[in-house]
Short mmCIF file of C-alpha atoms in Angstrom, two decimals:
data_model
loop_
_atom_site.label_atom_id
_atom_site.label_comp_id
_atom_site.label_asym_id
_atom_site.label_seq_id
_atom_site.Cartn_x
_atom_site.Cartn_y
_atom_site.Cartn_z
CA MET E 8 229.51 -27.48 114.78
CA PRO E 9 229.03 -24.87 112.60
CA LEU E 10 227.90 -21.09 112.90
CA PHE E 11 224.43 -21.02 111.08
CA SER E 12 223.08 -24.19 110.84
CA ALA E 13 221.26 -25.25 108.17
CA VAL E 14 217.16 -24.51 108.11
CA ARG E 15 214.65 -26.47 106.42
CA PRO E 16 212.48 -24.69 104.60
CA ARG E 17 209.22 -25.78 106.67
CA ARG E 18 206.93 -27.96 105.05
CA VAL E 19 203.17 -27.17 103.26
CA PRO E 20 200.76 -29.82 102.33
CA ALA E 21 199.51 -28.52 99.03
CA ARG E 22 196.12 -27.30 98.75
CA PRO E 23 193.87 -29.70 96.40
CA LYS E 24 192.83 -27.42 93.32
CA ARG E 25 189.35 -26.76 93.33
CA VAL E 26 186.91 -28.17 90.29
CA ARG E 27 184.65 -25.55 89.36
CA ARG E 28 181.28 -26.78 87.95
CA PRO E 29 180.14 -25.28 85.86
CA VAL E 30 176.95 -23.22 87.43
CA PRO E 31 173.36 -24.74 85.01
CA ILE E 32 171.87 -21.76 83.05
CA ALA E 33 167.78 -21.61 83.71
CA PRO E 34 166.29 -21.35 81.11
CA GLU E 35 163.94 -18.07 79.69
CA PRO E 36 161.41 -17.44 82.15
CA SER E 37 158.50 -18.10 79.47
CA PRO E 38 155.20 -15.50 79.21
CA LEU E 39 153.45 -15.08 82.71
CA PRO E 40 149.64 -16.68 81.71
CA LEU E 41 146.97 -14.41 82.43
CA HIS E 42 145.85 -14.94 84.97
CA GLY E 43 144.91 -14.43 88.96
CA PRO E 44 142.75 -11.56 90.05
CA LEU E 45 144.17 -8.81 87.65
CA PHE E 46 144.29 -10.30 84.51
CA SER E 47 141.37 -11.92 85.49
CA ALA E 48 139.69 -8.80 86.67
CA LEU E 49 140.63 -7.63 82.91
CA ALA E 50 139.72 -10.15 80.83
CA ALA E 51 135.95 -9.75 83.11
CA GLY E 52 136.02 -6.50 81.89
CA SER E 53 136.53 -4.37 84.26
CA PRO E 54 137.87 -1.00 84.21
CA PRO E 55 141.23 -0.49 84.54
CA SER E 56 140.60 1.65 87.79
CA SER E 57 138.32 -0.53 88.96
CA VAL E 58 142.11 -3.06 89.79
CA ALA E 59 144.39 -2.78 92.39
CA ALA E 60 147.53 -4.38 92.06
CA SER E 61 148.19 -6.24 95.68
CA PRO E 62 150.97 -7.86 96.99
CA ALA E 63 148.27 -11.14 95.90
CA SER E 64 147.02 -10.67 92.41
CA LEU E 65 151.19 -10.48 92.49
CA ALA E 66 152.32 -13.49 93.92
CA ASP E 67 149.73 -15.79 92.16
CA VAL E 68 151.37 -15.30 88.67
CA PRO E 69 153.57 -17.95 88.75
CA ALA E 70 157.97 -17.69 87.78
CA SER E 71 160.64 -19.98 87.04
CA PRO E 72 162.73 -21.18 89.93
CA SER E 73 165.40 -19.65 89.18
CA ALA E 74 163.58 -15.65 89.80
CA LYS E 75 162.07 -17.90 92.87
CA ARG E 76 166.57 -17.55 93.31
CA ASP E 77 166.54 -14.29 92.95
CA LEU E 78 163.50 -13.53 95.08
CA ALA E 79 164.40 -15.39 97.95
CA ARG E 80 168.26 -13.89 98.13
CA THR E 81 167.49 -10.03 97.55
CA GLY E 82 163.89 -9.71 99.13
CA ARG E 83 162.79 -8.15 96.26
CA LEU E 84 161.17 -9.75 92.15
CA ARG E 85 163.62 -10.05 89.40
CA PRO E 86 162.72 -7.60 86.75
CA PHE E 87 161.35 -10.48 84.40
CA LEU E 88 158.42 -8.98 84.02
CA SER E 89 157.16 -8.58 79.98
CA VAL E 90 156.51 -5.14 78.63
CA PRO E 91 152.80 -6.03 78.57
CA LEU E 92 152.74 -6.78 81.63
CA LEU E 93 153.50 -2.95 82.75
CA LEU E 94 151.47 -1.69 80.98
CA LEU E 95 149.20 -2.94 82.36
CA LEU E 96 150.06 -1.94 85.87
CA LEU E 97 150.85 1.28 84.84
CA LEU E 98 146.61 2.21 84.33
CA VAL E 99 145.99 0.07 86.94
CA LEU E 100 147.34 2.77 88.94
CA PRO E 101 145.44 5.40 90.46
CA ALA E 102 145.14 8.88 88.26
CA ALA E 103 144.90 11.97 90.51
CA PRO E 104 142.39 14.02 90.32
CA ALA E 105 142.34 17.16 88.60
CA ALA E 106 141.26 20.88 90.79
CA ALA E 107 138.49 21.93 89.59
CA SER E 108 138.23 25.74 90.24
CA SER E 109 135.36 27.05 90.61
CA ILE E 110 134.11 30.78 92.23
CA GLU E 111 131.19 28.77 94.80
CA ILE E 112 131.85 27.97 98.31
CA SER E 113 132.67 25.08 98.52
CA PRO E 114 130.63 22.54 101.04
CA SER E 115 133.38 22.32 103.83
CA ALA E 116 133.79 26.25 103.63
CA GLN E 117 130.15 26.24 103.91
CA ALA E 118 129.90 24.85 107.12
CA ALA E 119 132.85 25.65 108.28
CA PHE E 120 131.06 29.76 107.78
CA GLU E 121 127.72 28.22 109.57
CA LYS E 122 130.32 27.82 112.47
CA THR E 123 132.65 30.59 112.60
CA ALA E 124 129.04 33.38 112.20
CA ALA E 125 127.66 31.37 115.13
CA LYS E 126 130.35 31.76 117.09
CA ALA E 127 130.45 35.18 115.84
CA SER E 128 129.16 37.96 118.03
CA PRO E 129 125.65 39.24 117.05
CA GLU E 130 126.26 42.15 115.12
CA ALA E 131 129.26 41.21 113.12
CA ALA E 132 127.22 37.20 112.26
CA LYS E 133 124.32 39.98 111.15
CA ARG E 134 126.91 41.74 108.79
CA MET E 135 128.54 37.85 107.34
CA ASN E 136 125.24 36.19 107.27
CA ASP E 137 123.81 39.87 104.68
CA ARG E 138 127.57 40.13 102.85
CA ARG E 139 126.63 36.35 101.85
CA ARG E 140 123.29 36.97 101.16
CA GLN E 141 125.21 39.23 98.91
CA TYR E 142 127.50 36.96 97.10
CA ALA E 143 125.04 33.97 96.11
CA ALA E 144 122.60 36.76 94.40
CA GLN E 145 125.68 37.44 92.07
CA LEU E 146 126.73 34.70 91.54
CA GLN E 147 122.70 33.54 90.43
CA GLU E 148 122.62 37.11 88.41
CA LEU E 149 126.23 36.14 87.06
CA GLU E 150 125.02 32.64 86.18
CA ALA E 151 122.24 34.69 84.17
CA ALA E 152 124.90 36.77 82.16
CA ARG E 153 126.82 33.65 81.21
CA LYS E 154 123.21 31.70 79.69
CA GLN E 155 122.65 34.68 78.34
CA ALA E 156 124.82 35.28 75.82
CA GLN E 157 126.90 32.39 75.33
CA ASP E 158 122.68 31.98 74.12
CA ALA E 159 122.74 34.80 72.54
CA HIS E 160 126.42 33.95 70.63
CA ALA E 161 124.94 30.12 69.70
CA ALA E 162 122.00 31.61 68.02
CA ALA E 163 123.60 34.22 65.96
CA ALA E 164 126.59 33.11 65.05
CA LYS E 165 123.88 30.07 63.78
CA LEU E 166 121.79 32.58 61.91
CA ALA E 167 124.73 34.31 59.61
CA THR E 168 125.87 30.80 58.81
CA ALA E 169 122.26 29.86 57.62
CA VAL E 170 122.50 34.09 55.88
CA ARG E 171 126.10 33.30 53.98
CA GLN E 172 124.94 30.13 52.23
CA ALA E 173 121.40 30.98 51.63
CA ALA E 174 122.91 34.27 50.04
CA THR E 175 123.90 32.15 47.05
CA ALA E 176 120.11 31.20 46.47
CA ILE E 177 119.70 35.10 45.48
CA ASP E 178 118.09 34.68 42.12
CA ASP E 179 117.87 31.82 41.31
CA GLU E 180 114.85 31.88 39.95
CA ALA E 181 115.05 35.17 37.48
CA ILE E 182 118.04 33.21 35.83
CA ARG E 183 116.51 29.99 35.55
CA VAL E 184 114.47 31.99 33.44
CA GLN E 185 116.65 33.69 31.54
CA GLN E 186 118.80 31.08 30.85
CA ALA E 187 115.68 28.73 29.00
CA ARG E 188 114.59 31.89 27.23
CA ILE E 189 117.95 31.21 26.25
CA ALA E 190 117.93 28.03 24.64
CA LYS E 191 114.30 28.06 23.81
CA ALA E 192 114.91 31.33 20.76
CA LYS E 193 118.21 30.15 20.13
CA SER E 194 116.06 26.41 19.46
CA VAL E 195 113.33 28.86 17.43
CA TYR E 196 116.35 30.79 14.88
CA GLU E 197 118.24 27.67 14.36
CA PRO E 198 116.85 26.34 11.86
CA LEU E 199 117.04 30.59 10.32
CA TYR E 200 120.47 30.80 10.77
CA ALA E 201 120.92 26.20 8.82
CA GLY E 202 119.66 27.78 6.29
CA TYR E 203 121.71 31.33 5.91
CA THR E 204 125.25 28.97 5.96
CA ALA E 205 123.88 26.79 3.74
CA LEU E 206 122.84 29.39 1.28
CA GLY E 207 126.25 30.68 1.81
CA GLN E 208 127.66 27.46 0.64
CA ARG E 209 125.54 26.45 -2.06
CA SER E 210 126.19 29.51 -3.70
CA ARG E 211 130.32 29.03 -3.22
CA SER E 212 130.13 25.51 -4.88
CA ALA E 213 127.57 26.39 -7.62
CA GLY E 214 128.40 25.04 -11.11
CA SER E 215 127.04 27.93 -12.77
CA LYS E 216 127.32 31.75 -12.09
CA GLU E 217 123.71 31.99 -12.27
CA MET E 218 122.74 30.20 -9.96
CA ALA E 219 125.67 31.07 -7.47
CA LYS E 220 124.01 34.16 -7.47
CA ALA E 221 119.73 33.36 -7.74
CA LEU E 222 121.62 31.22 -4.17
CA ARG E 223 123.42 34.70 -3.23
CA LEU E 224 120.28 36.60 -3.66
CA GLN E 225 118.47 34.28 -1.85
CA ALA E 226 121.42 34.68 0.90
CA ASP E 227 120.70 38.85 1.11
CA LEU E 228 116.81 37.75 1.60
CA MET E 229 117.10 36.58 4.10
CA LYS E 230 120.11 37.78 6.01
CA SER E 231 117.82 40.54 7.13
CA GLY E 232 116.16 38.22 9.07
CA VAL E 233 119.18 36.45 10.51
CA GLN E 234 120.30 39.57 12.03
CA LEU E 235 116.68 40.47 13.54
CA ALA E 236 117.25 36.44 15.33
CA ARG E 237 120.92 37.32 16.32
CA GLN E 238 119.78 40.60 18.13
CA ALA E 239 117.81 39.47 19.80
CA VAL E 240 119.57 36.52 21.21
CA ARG E 241 122.18 38.72 21.67
CA LEU E 242 119.36 40.67 24.01
CA GLN E 243 118.71 37.86 25.64
CA GLU E 244 121.79 36.96 27.22
CA ASP E 245 122.26 40.73 27.92
CA GLN E 246 119.72 40.32 30.12
CA LEU E 247 121.47 37.21 31.93
CA LYS E 248 125.11 38.75 31.96
CA GLU E 249 122.10 42.05 33.99
CA LEU E 250 120.74 39.78 36.05
CA ARG E 251 123.67 37.64 37.20
CA ARG E 252 125.68 41.57 37.99
CA ALA E 253 122.43 41.82 39.99
CA ARG E 254 122.68 38.91 42.00
CA SER E 255 126.56 39.43 42.58
CA ALA E 256 126.23 42.91 43.92
CA LYS E 257 122.81 41.70 45.74
CA ILE E 258 124.95 38.87 47.50
CA ALA E 259 128.75 41.16 48.13
CA ASP E 260 125.45 43.26 50.12
CA VAL E 261 124.86 41.14 52.43
CA ARG E 262 129.04 39.27 53.31
CA LYS E 263 129.52 43.70 53.32
CA THR E 264 126.60 43.34 56.67
CA LEU E 265 127.84 39.76 58.11
CA ALA E 266 131.50 41.30 58.18
CA GLY E 267 130.68 43.51 60.57
CA LEU E 268 130.74 40.89 62.46
CA GLU E 269 134.48 40.94 62.84
CA PRO E 270 134.93 43.11 64.81
CA LEU E 271 132.28 42.32 67.51
CA ASN E 272 134.81 39.11 67.63
CA ASP E 273 137.68 41.05 68.40
CA THR E 274 135.85 43.21 70.87
CA LEU E 275 134.42 39.89 73.11
CA ARG E 276 137.30 38.50 73.07
CA VAL E 277 139.02 41.32 74.16
CA ARG E 278 136.13 41.86 77.01
CA LYS E 279 136.39 38.12 77.84
CA ALA E 280 140.00 38.17 78.79
CA SER E 281 139.93 40.66 80.01
CA ALA E 282 137.12 39.44 82.99
CA ARG E 283 139.61 36.31 83.53
CA ILE E 284 141.18 39.61 85.16
CA PRO E 285 138.96 40.55 88.64
CA GLU E 286 137.73 36.28 88.27
CA ALA E 287 141.02 35.61 89.29
CA ALA E 288 141.07 37.94 91.88
CA LEU E 289 137.44 36.20 93.23
CA ARG E 290 139.04 32.78 93.48
CA ASP E 291 141.54 34.02 95.42
CA ALA E 292 139.33 35.21 98.08
CA ILE E 293 137.25 31.62 98.05
CA LYS E 294 140.20 30.61 99.18
CA ASP E 295 140.83 33.05 101.79
CA PHE E 296 137.10 32.95 102.72
CA SER E 297 137.59 28.72 103.68
CA ALA E 298 141.34 29.36 105.11
CA ALA E 299 139.53 32.10 107.30
CA ALA E 300 135.73 29.86 108.12
CA ARG E 301 138.33 27.28 108.71
CA LYS E 302 140.16 28.68 111.41
CA GLY E 303 137.27 30.37 112.65
CA ASP E 304 137.90 33.77 112.88
CA ALA E 305 135.42 36.10 111.99
CA ALA E 306 136.77 39.36 111.11
CA LEU E 307 139.37 38.17 108.73
CA VAL E 308 135.51 35.95 107.15
CA GLU E 309 134.17 39.64 106.95
CA ARG E 310 136.34 40.81 104.71
CA ALA E 311 136.86 38.25 102.72
CA LEU E 312 133.32 38.19 102.46
CA GLY E 313 133.85 42.11 101.08
CA SER E 314 136.61 40.89 98.88
CA MET E 315 134.50 38.92 97.48
CA LEU E 316 132.03 40.62 96.92
CA GLY E 317 134.61 43.69 95.46
CA SER E 318 135.79 41.15 93.00
CA GLY E 319 132.59 39.80 92.05
CA SER E 320 131.18 42.54 91.63
CA GLN E 321 133.75 43.73 88.92
CA LEU E 322 133.06 40.08 86.91
CA LEU E 323 129.58 40.63 86.45
CA ALA E 324 130.36 44.49 85.52
CA GLN E 325 132.08 43.25 83.03
CA TRP E 326 129.60 39.99 81.82
CA ARG E 327 126.69 43.24 80.83
CA ALA E 328 128.93 44.63 78.48
CA ILE E 329 129.99 40.69 76.97
CA VAL E 330 126.04 40.31 77.57
CA GLU E 331 125.94 44.71 75.35
CA LEU E 332 127.80 42.85 73.09
CA GLU E 333 126.12 40.16 71.78
CA ARG E 334 123.23 42.12 71.77
CA GLN E 335 124.92 44.01 68.93
CA TYR E 336 126.07 41.02 67.58
CA SER E 337 122.40 39.08 66.84
CA GLY E 338 121.56 42.47 65.69
CA ILE E 339 124.30 42.52 62.60
CA ALA E 340 123.18 38.78 62.56
CA GLU E 341 119.29 39.99 61.91
CA GLN E 342 120.32 42.70 59.87
CA ALA E 343 122.02 40.16 57.35
CA ARG E 344 118.41 37.91 57.23
CA ARG E 345 116.55 40.80 57.00
CA GLN E 346 118.62 42.31 53.67
CA LEU E 347 118.38 38.92 52.66
CA ALA E 348 114.83 39.25 53.16
CA GLY E 349 113.86 41.94 51.12
CA TYR E 350 115.45 39.89 48.26
CA GLY E 351 113.67 37.32 47.81
CA VAL E 352 115.61 35.04 49.84
CA LYS E 353 114.30 32.70 53.85
CA ALA E 354 116.96 32.07 56.44
CA GLY E 355 117.18 30.83 59.84
#
């Protein structure tokens, strides 16, 4: 027997070849029909903000068979939605409201303040209520000063524009009358000019010396009259030039007065920018007041009210100065109006 016997290889049954079946290609999803609660509300004219994109409204949109298989396999909708639909969905999303800052105490902070004052000692409650009333009076004065400044500036700016536009009408009537005089004088003297010119032309083309001499003699007799006529017209034209020069000087005078508004405008801009500093401090003090009132801390509330009164006084002083500047602004516009009236033109 041989030392090593031949080892027969083990037969492994051959695996049948897998036949890969062609995967049917799903057709492209058709555009989504506009129906369902979301699109019904949009078609009815409802604003996009009033329509909420709920799962139920999205479920009403039919999907293609391939989209349904993807939804069942992955648990989410395949991104096959069209761009217009996405834009519509963005429109119906609620926007975050913008926080409006104010120097007034909010109703919730006022309610919290009243509860804090009710729990405080009588002396502290009296001080807190007194300061709260003082701040309310400050707000009224501040609102009145702002309205007065805004109304005065708007009225003065309107008057200044009217004066600037009406200034071009200074001496209009006098200039028209003078232009009519010049036109009339030229029409009266036109036959004299024409006759004098005709005699000169005939004398140059005359056939004989005697005829030419006689025509020149007639022209010489008319020459003095022509010169007087031309001088009369020239005087009328000089008067027109003087009227126009005087009108230009008057318009420049009115505009010079109105030019005083520009430096005041710059001063007003600087003053209003300065008023933002105590206004910002006042807003911070109001935030501290609201937080202290909600905590029910009477000491912090009283301290915040003191800060509010201090910043409010500074802000009120700034707006009183603005009102005084607006009075000066209105005074310049009124001065220009009176100046224009002195030249016979009304404005405003």
